[in-house]
Structure formats: structure tokens, C-alpha cells
mmCIF file of C-alpha atoms in Angstrom:
data_model
loop_
_atom_site.group_PDB
_atom_site.id
_atom_site.type_symbol
_atom_site.label_atom_id
_atom_site.label_comp_id
_atom_site.label_asym_id
_atom_site.label_seq_id
_atom_site.Cartn_x
_atom_site.Cartn_y
_atom_site.Cartn_z
ATOM 1 C CA MET A 96 119.796 10.488 182.017
ATOM 2 C CA ALA A 97 117.481 13.295 182.338
ATOM 3 C CA ARG A 98 119.659 15.551 184.428
ATOM 4 C CA GLY A 99 123.188 14.359 184.252
ATOM 5 C CA ALA A 100 125.960 13.889 181.855
ATOM 6 C CA VAL A 101 124.200 12.889 178.704
ATOM 7 C CA GLY A 102 126.194 11.536 175.847
ATOM 8 C CA ALA A 103 129.796 12.014 175.079
ATOM 9 C CA LEU A 104 131.697 9.087 173.851
ATOM 10 C CA LEU A 105 132.891 9.000 170.352
ATOM 11 C CA ALA A 106 131.826 5.979 168.487
ATOM 12 C CA GLY A 107 133.998 5.167 165.557
ATOM 13 C CA ALA A 108 136.625 7.469 166.930
ATOM 14 C CA VAL A 109 138.415 4.639 168.568
ATOM 15 C CA LEU A 110 139.866 3.360 165.334
ATOM 16 C CA ALA A 111 140.770 6.895 164.407
ATOM 17 C CA ALA A 112 142.488 7.302 167.709
ATOM 18 C CA VAL A 113 144.660 4.287 167.489
ATOM 19 C CA SER A 114 145.236 3.733 163.808
ATOM 20 C CA GLY A 115 144.821 7.014 161.977
ATOM 21 C CA CYS A 116 141.675 5.866 160.228
ATOM 22 C CA GLY A 117 138.746 8.204 159.933
ATOM 23 C CA GLY A 118 135.636 7.786 162.024
ATOM 24 C CA SER A 119 132.487 9.498 163.154
ATOM 25 C CA GLY A 120 131.658 10.339 166.724
ATOM 26 C CA ASP A 121 129.178 8.660 168.986
ATOM 27 C CA GLY A 122 128.306 8.590 172.545
ATOM 28 C CA ARG A 123 129.124 10.458 175.672
ATOM 29 C CA PRO A 124 129.169 11.195 178.901
ATOM 30 C CA ALA A 125 129.676 8.449 177.206
ATOM 31 C CA THR A 126 128.453 6.564 174.493
ATOM 32 C CA GLY A 127 125.558 7.722 172.639
ATOM 33 C CA SER A 128 123.509 5.032 171.219
ATOM 34 C CA ALA A 129 125.057 1.701 171.589
ATOM 35 C CA SER A 130 128.424 2.356 170.612
ATOM 36 C CA SER A 131 131.657 3.330 171.478
ATOM 37 C CA THR A 132 134.186 5.194 173.207
ATOM 38 C CA PRO A 133 135.146 8.659 173.322
ATOM 39 C CA GLY A 134 137.494 9.322 170.831
ATOM 40 C CA VAL A 135 140.696 10.875 170.153
ATOM 41 C CA GLY A 136 139.224 12.482 167.246
ATOM 42 C CA THR A 137 138.169 11.783 163.741
ATOM 43 C CA GLY A 138 140.847 11.423 161.157
ATOM 44 C CA VAL A 139 143.933 11.173 163.287
ATOM 45 C CA GLY A 140 147.020 12.681 161.816
ATOM 46 C CA ALA A 141 145.278 15.791 160.619
ATOM 47 C CA GLY A 142 145.725 17.721 163.846
ATOM 48 C CA GLU A 143 147.153 21.183 164.141
ATOM 49 C CA GLY A 144 149.934 20.162 166.524
ATOM 50 C CA PHE A 145 148.734 22.493 169.262
ATOM 51 C CA ALA A 146 151.351 23.844 171.610
ATOM 52 C CA GLN A 147 151.048 23.099 175.301
ATOM 53 C CA LEU A 148 149.998 26.303 177.003
ATOM 54 C CA PRO A 149 152.526 27.964 179.350
ATOM 55 C CA GLY A 150 151.613 27.296 182.960
ATOM 56 C CA GLN A 151 148.940 24.763 182.000
ATOM 57 C CA ALA A 152 149.017 21.476 183.898
ATOM 58 C CA PHE A 153 146.774 19.535 181.527
ATOM 59 C CA TYR A 154 147.407 18.033 178.122
ATOM 60 C CA VAL A 155 146.141 19.727 174.962
ATOM 61 C CA SER A 156 145.538 17.024 172.358
ATOM 62 C CA ASP A 157 145.555 17.697 168.628
ATOM 63 C CA ARG A 158 143.397 14.609 168.090
ATOM 64 C CA THR A 159 140.098 15.764 169.490
ATOM 65 C CA ASN A 160 137.037 16.227 167.316
ATOM 66 C CA ALA A 161 137.388 19.991 167.657
ATOM 67 C CA ALA A 162 141.033 19.865 166.553
ATOM 68 C CA HIS A 163 140.210 17.897 163.441
ATOM 69 C CA GLN A 164 137.354 20.246 162.640
ATOM 70 C CA VAL A 165 139.814 23.150 162.770
ATOM 71 C CA THR A 166 141.978 21.374 160.208
ATOM 72 C CA ALA A 167 138.966 20.589 158.006
ATOM 73 C CA LEU A 168 137.736 24.181 158.114
ATOM 74 C CA ARG A 169 141.145 25.542 157.173
ATOM 75 C CA GLY A 170 141.257 23.126 154.261
ATOM 76 C CA GLN A 171 137.932 24.521 153.081
ATOM 77 C CA GLY A 172 139.139 28.106 153.380
ATOM 78 C CA ARG A 173 136.747 28.793 156.267
ATOM 79 C CA THR A 174 139.382 30.664 158.248
ATOM 80 C CA ALA A 175 137.086 32.708 160.482
ATOM 81 C CA GLU A 176 135.243 29.610 161.670
ATOM 82 C CA ALA A 177 138.528 27.765 162.215
ATOM 83 C CA ASP A 178 139.855 30.651 164.313
ATOM 84 C CA ALA A 179 136.664 30.708 166.384
ATOM 85 C CA LEU A 180 136.828 26.968 166.942
ATOM 86 C CA LEU A 181 140.388 27.307 168.243
ATOM 87 C CA ARG A 182 138.855 28.719 171.418
ATOM 88 C CA ILE A 183 137.817 25.115 172.058
ATOM 89 C CA ALA A 184 140.481 23.070 170.296
ATOM 90 C CA ALA A 185 143.490 24.800 171.847
ATOM 91 C CA GLN A 186 142.319 24.090 175.404
ATOM 92 C CA PRO A 187 142.834 20.804 177.289
ATOM 93 C CA SER A 188 139.742 18.625 177.386
ATOM 94 C CA SER A 189 139.019 15.137 178.645
ATOM 95 C CA GLN A 190 139.508 11.823 176.908
ATOM 96 C CA TRP A 191 136.426 9.656 177.357
ATOM 97 C CA LEU A 192 136.896 5.909 177.652
ATOM 98 C CA GLY A 193 134.046 3.532 176.875
ATOM 99 C CA GLU A 194 133.453 0.081 175.479
ATOM 100 C CA GLN A 195 135.832 0.001 172.568
ATOM 101 C CA GLY A 196 139.596 0.355 172.645
ATOM 102 C CA ALA A 197 139.747 1.912 176.106
ATOM 103 C CA GLN A 198 142.978 0.270 177.172
ATOM 104 C CA GLU A 199 144.848 1.184 174.006
ATOM 105 C CA ILE A 200 143.552 4.736 174.006
ATOM 106 C CA ALA A 201 144.373 5.252 177.695
ATOM 107 C CA GLY A 202 147.917 4.072 177.133
ATOM 108 C CA GLN A 203 148.407 6.087 173.978
ATOM 109 C CA VAL A 204 147.030 9.372 175.291
ATOM 110 C CA SER A 205 148.766 9.134 178.666
ATOM 111 C CA ARG A 206 152.080 8.486 176.929
ATOM 112 C CA ARG A 207 151.661 11.509 174.663
ATOM 113 C CA ALA A 208 150.758 13.674 177.644
ATOM 114 C CA THR A 209 153.798 12.478 179.578
ATOM 115 C CA GLU A 210 156.052 13.191 176.617
ATOM 116 C CA ALA A 211 154.628 16.711 176.525
ATOM 117 C CA GLY A 212 155.208 17.176 180.251
ATOM 118 C CA ARG A 213 151.485 17.435 180.913
ATOM 119 C CA THR A 214 148.749 15.448 182.663
ATOM 120 C CA ALA A 215 146.005 13.715 180.683
ATOM 121 C CA VAL A 216 142.434 13.852 181.956
ATOM 122 C CA PHE A 217 140.223 10.813 181.376
ATOM 123 C CA VAL A 218 136.583 9.958 181.947
ATOM 124 C CA ALA A 219 135.876 6.293 182.720
ATOM 125 C CA TYR A 220 132.383 5.578 181.420
ATOM 126 C CA ASP A 221 131.455 1.938 181.080
ATOM 127 C CA ILE A 222 129.382 1.066 184.145
ATOM 128 C CA PRO A 223 126.692 -1.597 183.521
ATOM 129 C CA HIS A 224 123.184 -0.167 182.918
ATOM 130 C CA ARG A 225 124.736 3.154 181.969
ATOM 131 C CA ASP A 226 122.596 6.291 181.673
ATOM 132 C CA CYS A 227 119.323 4.529 182.468
ATOM 133 C CA GLY A 228 119.065 3.370 178.863
ATOM 134 C CA GLN A 229 118.856 6.937 177.566
ATOM 135 C CA TYR A 230 121.019 8.739 174.983
ATOM 136 C CA SER A 231 124.272 7.309 176.353
ATOM 137 C CA ALA A 232 122.978 3.816 177.046
ATOM 138 C CA GLY A 233 125.423 0.942 177.021
ATOM 139 C CA GLY A 234 128.280 -0.007 179.275
ATOM 140 C CA ALA A 235 129.830 -3.287 180.328
ATOM 141 C CA SER A 236 127.635 -6.365 180.021
ATOM 142 C CA ASP A 237 128.002 -7.369 183.661
ATOM 143 C CA ALA A 238 130.054 -6.862 186.804
ATOM 144 C CA ALA A 239 132.842 -9.218 185.754
ATOM 145 C CA ALA A 240 133.205 -7.472 182.406
ATOM 146 C CA TYR A 241 133.429 -4.095 184.149
ATOM 147 C CA ARG A 242 136.089 -5.255 186.561
ATOM 148 C CA ALA A 243 138.164 -6.557 183.656
ATOM 149 C CA TRP A 244 137.624 -3.311 181.742
ATOM 150 C CA ILE A 245 138.667 -0.966 184.551
ATOM 151 C CA THR A 246 141.639 -3.156 185.436
ATOM 152 C CA GLY A 247 142.780 -2.911 181.816
ATOM 153 C CA VAL A 248 142.472 0.874 181.879
ATOM 154 C CA ALA A 249 144.430 1.103 185.126
ATOM 155 C CA GLN A 250 147.176 -1.128 183.742
ATOM 156 C CA ALA A 251 147.363 0.934 180.550
ATOM 157 C CA LEU A 252 147.969 4.109 182.546
ATOM 158 C CA GLY A 253 150.829 2.458 184.380
ATOM 159 C CA ASP A 254 152.497 4.955 186.683
ATOM 160 C CA ARG A 255 151.966 7.959 184.398
ATOM 161 C CA ARG A 256 150.265 11.102 185.694
ATOM 162 C CA ALA A 257 146.538 11.054 185.004
ATOM 163 C CA TRP A 258 143.328 12.476 186.411
ATOM 164 C CA VAL A 259 140.290 10.219 186.074
ATOM 165 C CA VAL A 260 136.663 11.281 186.467
ATOM 166 C CA LEU A 261 134.844 8.096 187.346
ATOM 167 C CA GLU A 262 131.489 7.144 185.848
ATOM 168 C CA PRO A 263 129.316 10.239 185.301
ATOM 169 C CA ASP A 264 125.824 9.854 186.788
ATOM 170 C CA ALA A 265 126.488 6.382 188.177
ATOM 171 C CA VAL A 266 126.050 7.296 191.835
ATOM 172 C CA ALA A 267 123.309 9.884 191.381
ATOM 173 C CA HIS A 268 121.210 7.453 189.317
ATOM 174 C CA THR A 269 120.977 5.143 192.320
ATOM 175 C CA LEU A 270 119.107 7.884 194.173
ATOM 176 C CA ASP A 271 116.583 8.967 191.538
ATOM 177 C CA ASN A 272 113.864 7.095 189.645
ATOM 178 C CA CYS A 273 116.295 5.282 187.359
ATOM 179 C CA GLY A 274 115.562 1.896 188.893
ATOM 180 C CA ILE A 275 119.104 1.142 190.085
ATOM 181 C CA LYS A 276 117.982 0.036 193.544
ATOM 182 C CA GLY A 277 118.538 -2.803 195.963
ATOM 183 C CA ASP A 278 120.965 -5.433 194.685
ATOM 184 C CA LEU A 279 121.686 -3.445 191.518
ATOM 185 C CA ALA A 280 122.666 -0.397 193.552
ATOM 186 C CA ALA A 281 124.823 -2.485 195.874
ATOM 187 C CA GLU A 282 126.567 -4.028 192.875
ATOM 188 C CA ARG A 283 127.183 -0.584 191.381
ATOM 189 C CA TYR A 284 128.656 0.799 194.590
ATOM 190 C CA GLY A 285 130.939 -2.210 194.793
ATOM 191 C CA LEU A 286 132.100 -1.765 191.196
ATOM 192 C CA LEU A 287 132.849 1.907 191.746
ATOM 193 C CA ALA A 288 134.816 1.144 194.899
ATOM 194 C CA PHE A 289 136.744 -1.508 192.957
ATOM 195 C CA ALA A 290 137.454 1.010 190.189
ATOM 196 C CA VAL A 291 138.810 3.547 192.666
ATOM 197 C CA GLN A 292 141.020 0.870 194.209
ATOM 198 C CA GLU A 293 142.388 -0.262 190.833
ATOM 199 C CA LEU A 294 143.085 3.231 189.543
ATOM 200 C CA LYS A 295 144.733 4.333 192.788
ATOM 201 C CA LYS A 296 147.312 1.571 192.480
ATOM 202 C CA ASN A 297 148.987 4.169 190.274
ATOM 203 C CA PRO A 298 150.603 6.622 192.731
ATOM 204 C CA ASN A 299 150.378 9.373 190.098
ATOM 205 C CA ALA A 300 146.671 8.991 189.395
ATOM 206 C CA ARG A 301 144.021 11.265 190.847
ATOM 207 C CA VAL A 302 140.493 9.861 190.911
ATOM 208 C CA TYR A 303 137.247 11.830 191.263
ATOM 209 C CA LEU A 304 133.879 10.107 191.632
ATOM 210 C CA ASP A 305 131.048 11.862 189.817
ATOM 211 C CA ALA A 306 128.574 13.526 192.184
ATOM 212 C CA GLY A 307 125.887 15.012 189.953
ATOM 213 C CA ASN A 308 125.092 18.717 189.706
ATOM 214 C CA PRO A 309 123.222 21.451 191.571
ATOM 215 C CA GLY A 310 120.038 20.950 189.557
ATOM 216 C CA TRP A 311 119.755 17.264 190.294
ATOM 217 C CA ALA A 312 117.761 17.353 193.515
ATOM 218 C CA GLN A 313 119.752 15.224 195.943
ATOM 219 C CA ASP A 314 119.948 15.218 199.711
ATOM 220 C CA PRO A 315 123.652 15.941 200.451
ATOM 221 C CA GLU A 316 123.706 13.428 203.291
ATOM 222 C CA GLU A 317 122.051 10.743 201.175
ATOM 223 C CA LEU A 318 124.447 11.405 198.301
ATOM 224 C CA ALA A 319 127.408 11.407 200.676
ATOM 225 C CA THR A 320 126.326 8.013 202.001
ATOM 226 C CA ALA A 321 126.135 6.623 198.462
ATOM 227 C CA LEU A 322 129.569 8.061 197.663
ATOM 228 C CA ARG A 323 131.033 6.458 200.768
ATOM 229 C CA LYS A 324 129.688 3.096 199.614
ATOM 230 C CA SER A 325 131.333 3.824 196.251
ATOM 231 C CA GLY A 326 134.830 4.221 197.660
ATOM 232 C CA ILE A 327 135.123 7.993 198.051
ATOM 233 C CA ALA A 328 137.398 7.541 201.066
ATOM 234 C CA ALA A 329 140.146 6.129 198.827
ATOM 235 C CA ALA A 330 139.490 8.621 195.984
ATOM 236 C CA ASP A 331 140.957 12.102 195.722
ATOM 237 C CA GLY A 332 137.520 13.660 195.692
ATOM 238 C CA PHE A 333 134.437 14.102 193.532
ATOM 239 C CA ALA A 334 133.366 15.892 190.353
ATOM 240 C CA VAL A 335 130.351 18.148 189.845
ATOM 241 C CA ASN A 336 128.486 19.554 186.834
ATOM 242 C CA VAL A 337 129.780 16.943 184.376
ATOM 243 C CA ALA A 338 128.280 17.736 180.960
ATOM 244 C CA ASN A 339 125.974 20.313 182.504
ATOM 245 C CA PHE A 340 125.737 24.084 182.431
ATOM 246 C CA TYR A 341 125.471 25.449 185.969
ATOM 247 C CA ASP A 342 127.639 28.464 186.729
ATOM 248 C CA THR A 343 130.776 28.143 188.800
ATOM 249 C CA GLU A 344 129.417 29.952 191.855
ATOM 250 C CA ARG A 345 126.488 27.579 192.100
ATOM 251 C CA ASN A 346 128.717 24.556 191.545
ATOM 252 C CA ALA A 347 131.190 25.719 194.151
ATOM 253 C CA ALA A 348 128.411 26.127 196.704
ATOM 254 C CA TYR A 349 126.940 22.722 195.838
ATOM 255 C CA GLY A 350 130.362 21.095 196.063
ATOM 256 C CA ALA A 351 131.136 22.781 199.371
ATOM 257 C CA ARG A 352 127.932 21.427 200.942
ATOM 258 C CA LEU A 353 128.708 17.932 199.734
ATOM 259 C CA SER A 354 132.336 18.245 200.818
ATOM 260 C CA ALA A 355 131.200 19.149 204.338
ATOM 261 C CA ALA A 356 129.035 16.020 204.410
ATOM 262 C CA LEU A 357 132.095 14.005 203.339
ATOM 263 C CA GLY A 358 134.462 15.349 205.952
ATOM 264 C CA GLY A 359 136.180 17.866 203.682
ATOM 265 C CA LYS A 360 136.770 15.971 200.427
ATOM 266 C CA ASN A 361 138.043 18.155 197.576
ATOM 267 C CA PHE A 362 136.337 18.360 194.203
ATOM 268 C CA VAL A 363 136.632 19.450 190.573
ATOM 269 C CA ILE A 364 134.115 21.396 188.492
ATOM 270 C CA ASP A 365 133.256 20.874 184.832
ATOM 271 C CA THR A 366 133.328 24.401 183.401
ATOM 272 C CA SER A 367 133.279 23.391 179.735
ATOM 273 C CA ARG A 368 129.887 24.989 178.994
ATOM 274 C CA SER A 369 129.116 26.993 182.127
ATOM 275 C CA GLY A 370 129.821 30.488 180.828
ATOM 276 C CA ASN A 371 126.206 31.627 180.710
ATOM 277 C CA GLY A 372 124.939 29.266 183.385
ATOM 278 C CA ALA A 373 122.020 26.896 182.940
ATOM 279 C CA LEU A 374 119.062 27.832 180.751
ATOM 280 C CA GLY A 375 116.620 26.816 183.451
ATOM 281 C CA GLY A 376 114.100 24.120 184.092
ATOM 282 C CA ASP A 377 115.202 20.749 182.801
ATOM 283 C CA ALA A 378 117.104 22.139 179.810
ATOM 284 C CA TRP A 379 120.186 19.943 179.914
ATOM 285 C CA CYS A 380 120.076 18.635 176.341
ATOM 286 C CA ASN A 381 121.828 20.975 173.875
ATOM 287 C CA PRO A 382 120.220 24.136 175.295
ATOM 288 C CA PRO A 383 120.743 27.230 173.113
ATOM 289 C CA GLY A 384 122.661 30.325 174.092
ATOM 290 C CA ARG A 385 125.229 28.612 176.322
ATOM 291 C CA ALA A 386 128.911 29.564 176.431
ATOM 292 C CA LEU A 387 132.317 28.151 177.237
ATOM 293 C CA GLY A 388 133.226 28.570 180.890
ATOM 294 C CA GLU A 389 136.473 29.088 182.760
ATOM 295 C CA ARG A 390 139.442 27.492 181.063
ATOM 296 C CA PRO A 391 140.895 24.347 182.615
ATOM 297 C CA THR A 392 143.257 25.146 185.447
ATOM 298 C CA THR A 393 144.398 24.002 188.859
ATOM 299 C CA GLU A 394 144.598 27.651 189.934
ATOM 300 C CA THR A 395 140.965 28.054 190.963
ATOM 301 C CA GLY A 396 141.474 30.366 193.932
ATOM 302 C CA ARG A 397 138.748 28.403 195.726
ATOM 303 C CA PRO A 398 139.618 26.338 198.806
ATOM 304 C CA GLY A 399 138.743 22.712 198.198
ATOM 305 C CA VAL A 400 138.337 23.082 194.422
ATOM 306 C CA ASP A 401 141.239 21.197 192.887
ATOM 307 C CA ALA A 402 140.578 22.258 189.302
ATOM 308 C CA TYR A 403 138.251 23.565 186.675
ATOM 309 C CA LEU A 404 138.158 20.948 183.917
ATOM 310 C CA TRP A 405 136.541 20.651 180.511
ATOM 311 C CA ILE A 406 135.143 17.202 181.189
ATOM 312 C CA LYS A 407 132.450 17.375 178.553
ATOM 313 C CA ASN A 408 134.120 18.081 175.217
ATOM 314 C CA PRO A 409 132.550 21.367 174.043
ATOM 315 C CA GLY A 410 130.803 21.008 170.709
ATOM 316 C CA GLU A 411 129.839 17.363 171.124
ATOM 317 C CA SER A 412 126.077 16.825 171.178
ATOM 318 C CA ASP A 413 124.182 15.745 174.275
ATOM 319 C CA GLY A 414 121.931 13.587 172.124
ATOM 320 C CA ASP A 415 118.936 13.653 169.842
ATOM 321 C CA CYS A 416 116.990 15.615 172.499
ATOM 322 C CA GLY A 417 113.742 14.606 170.796
ATOM 323 C CA ARG A 418 114.457 17.217 168.134
ATOM 324 C CA GLY A 419 116.497 15.174 165.679
ATOM 325 C CA GLU A 420 119.809 16.696 166.744
ATOM 326 C CA PRO A 421 123.117 14.806 166.364
ATOM 327 C CA ARG A 422 123.460 11.683 168.450
ATOM 328 C CA ALA A 423 125.281 11.838 171.770
ATOM 329 C CA GLY A 424 128.973 12.539 171.422
ATOM 330 C CA GLU A 425 128.836 13.511 167.758
ATOM 331 C CA PHE A 426 130.618 16.780 167.020
ATOM 332 C CA TRP A 427 128.149 19.492 166.040
ATOM 333 C CA LEU A 428 129.900 22.463 164.463
ATOM 334 C CA PRO A 429 127.069 25.042 164.741
ATOM 335 C CA TYR A 430 126.692 24.311 168.449
ATOM 336 C CA ALA A 431 130.453 24.469 169.002
ATOM 337 C CA LEU A 432 130.679 27.818 167.223
ATOM 338 C CA GLY A 433 127.769 29.054 169.302
ATOM 339 C CA LEU A 434 129.574 28.163 172.536
ATOM 340 C CA ALA A 435 132.741 29.877 171.344
ATOM 341 C CA GLY A 436 130.873 32.933 170.067
ATOM 342 C CA GLN A 437 128.916 33.396 173.281
ATOM 343 C CA ALA A 438 132.146 33.166 175.270
ATOM 344 C CA GLN A 439 133.817 35.782 173.080
ATOM 345 C CA ALA A 440 130.836 38.107 173.341
ATOM 346 C CA ALA A 441 131.008 37.862 177.116
ATOM 347 C CA GLY A 442 134.637 38.924 176.944
#
């Protein structure tokens, strides 16, 4: 996916998430190469036990990759780096769900969040033909497999509070040169509408269909039409800037235009790496000099913007990028520290 969410699942992390075994990350907006699911971290059980922040609606997990890196750094006596990384680890971020273990992870994380009096945020990322075969390629084998997968996720959430960002890039890729056209596009829209319907059986679930980002040239009316076919009427709204870097002002303006085309639908903004805005051009894959953005909150002060969320987990790679960088979804400490350091420098 040349412009969208690029890689975020954690391969190998699934076992770590559910059994306490170690694992290495893979995949994300999804799943990097062919693998897995976003994880709950590597080496479960080593977390810092982060407190839930006063006034924060969303769940802070101690089982993310960043949290386990904090523990590892402290164990190595690298206190300054651990403290810097806490700027990421101590904030609520999203739990990606992909091919492996999604139902068990969704149930486990949503239960922990409920016990903490918080709301878990999930990203459902298993659509067939995912990411145009790029860094986060993979997804369900066919339509039937996807329906079974999303039904399992919905059942695992039960009636617990949860926010779900649905299928990064899936709609936007039907409008670019990805090749998801004709019958394939119709099938995708139908699957997304089915996913919205299944997830909304939970009265405490909020569902946001992904709607690309300001740099992904889309006609708002054309995108709105595709979102309508994908079930936006039954969803709570849409998400913008997933795994990208555009600043909040630009995202808010983009979202407002799309909202107008959709009759006033609300939206959420991924602010995980938006602190310094986009680098420019087509630099969506691990661009240097970026920074953490606004912390997750429902108090945005912007009409129609339901929340700022850290949908992309800061510090997880976007992919190889043609430069031999870590695969999509793999935690990359130097990049994470760079995001945290840039944010601190900006005050």
C-alpha cells in the first residue's frame, strides 16, 4: 500500500499475547509479510504494570511491544532510554487483530480493559487481498473465511466496551490502481458492511471504517459512495490518517470534507506519529524526523472528531521500505526513540 497504513501486525506476538511465550513482531496495519496478528507484545508477563491515566477513556496495556522494550531496557541498565520510551508505552494504543489468534486476543484484551474500567481500541485487519500484496500482504483466504473471522472477533468482544477501526486501506484501495475493481470491489464492500453489522450487534462497540488520509488523492464524493457501499450508515463513523503522518489540522479538514459528503458522520484521527506532520512527497514508509502527536483522548475540542487515537503503534516499522529496514510491524527501538525524542524537543 503505497499511501496507506503499511504494516502493523505482530507476527509471533500472538502466542506471547495469549500464553506468555516470547515472540517477535510482524505485520501491520497489519501483518507484515505473511504472518500474523498484531500482538499484545513480546514476552508477556514482563510488563511494567502501567497505571491507567486519570481522565483517560482508553486502556493502557502493559503487553505492547513498547512496554516490553521498557522492561528489557531497564534490565540492561539503559534507564534513560527506558524513560524516553515510556512516552510511548504509558499511552493507550490499539490492539491489531489479524490472521492468528484474533478471537482469543480480542476476548483477553477487552476483558482486561473492562476490569481496568477502560475501553480497548482494536484494529480489524484481515480483509482478503490485503494491502495490494505489499508489506502487509495477507488476510483471509476468501469471503467465507473473512465472515467467519469477523464473526469470531465480534463474539469474543461480547457486550464489553470496545472501539474498532475497520480494515485500514480496504476502501481506499478500491479507488486507486490496486486492482480491486468490479466483482472484487463489490465483494469487499459487502464484507465490510457485514463486518460493521456483526460488530454493531454489541451495543457497547463503536465502529469506524477506515477512510484513507489527506495525501491519498481521493474524490470525497467518490470515497463517500464507496463508504456507503461498505456500511458506513450503520457504523459510528470513519477513521483518517491510519499509520500515516499528516498533521491534525490537515486531517481535521480532510475529515470534515468527507463528513459533509456523508451527511455529517463523525470521525477519529490517528495522531500516533503526526507531531511533525508528513515529510512530503510519498514518504509514508518510516520517514525520518517524525514525532509523536497528540495523546489519545476523546476531548478533542473539534466538532465531529470523536477522538484522537494511536492506531498505529508508535515504534513499529512500516516495512522494509526498500532499504532493508525491519519488516512491517516489528518493533524498531531507534525509530521509537526518535519519535519520542522529537516529541520532547517540540515540548
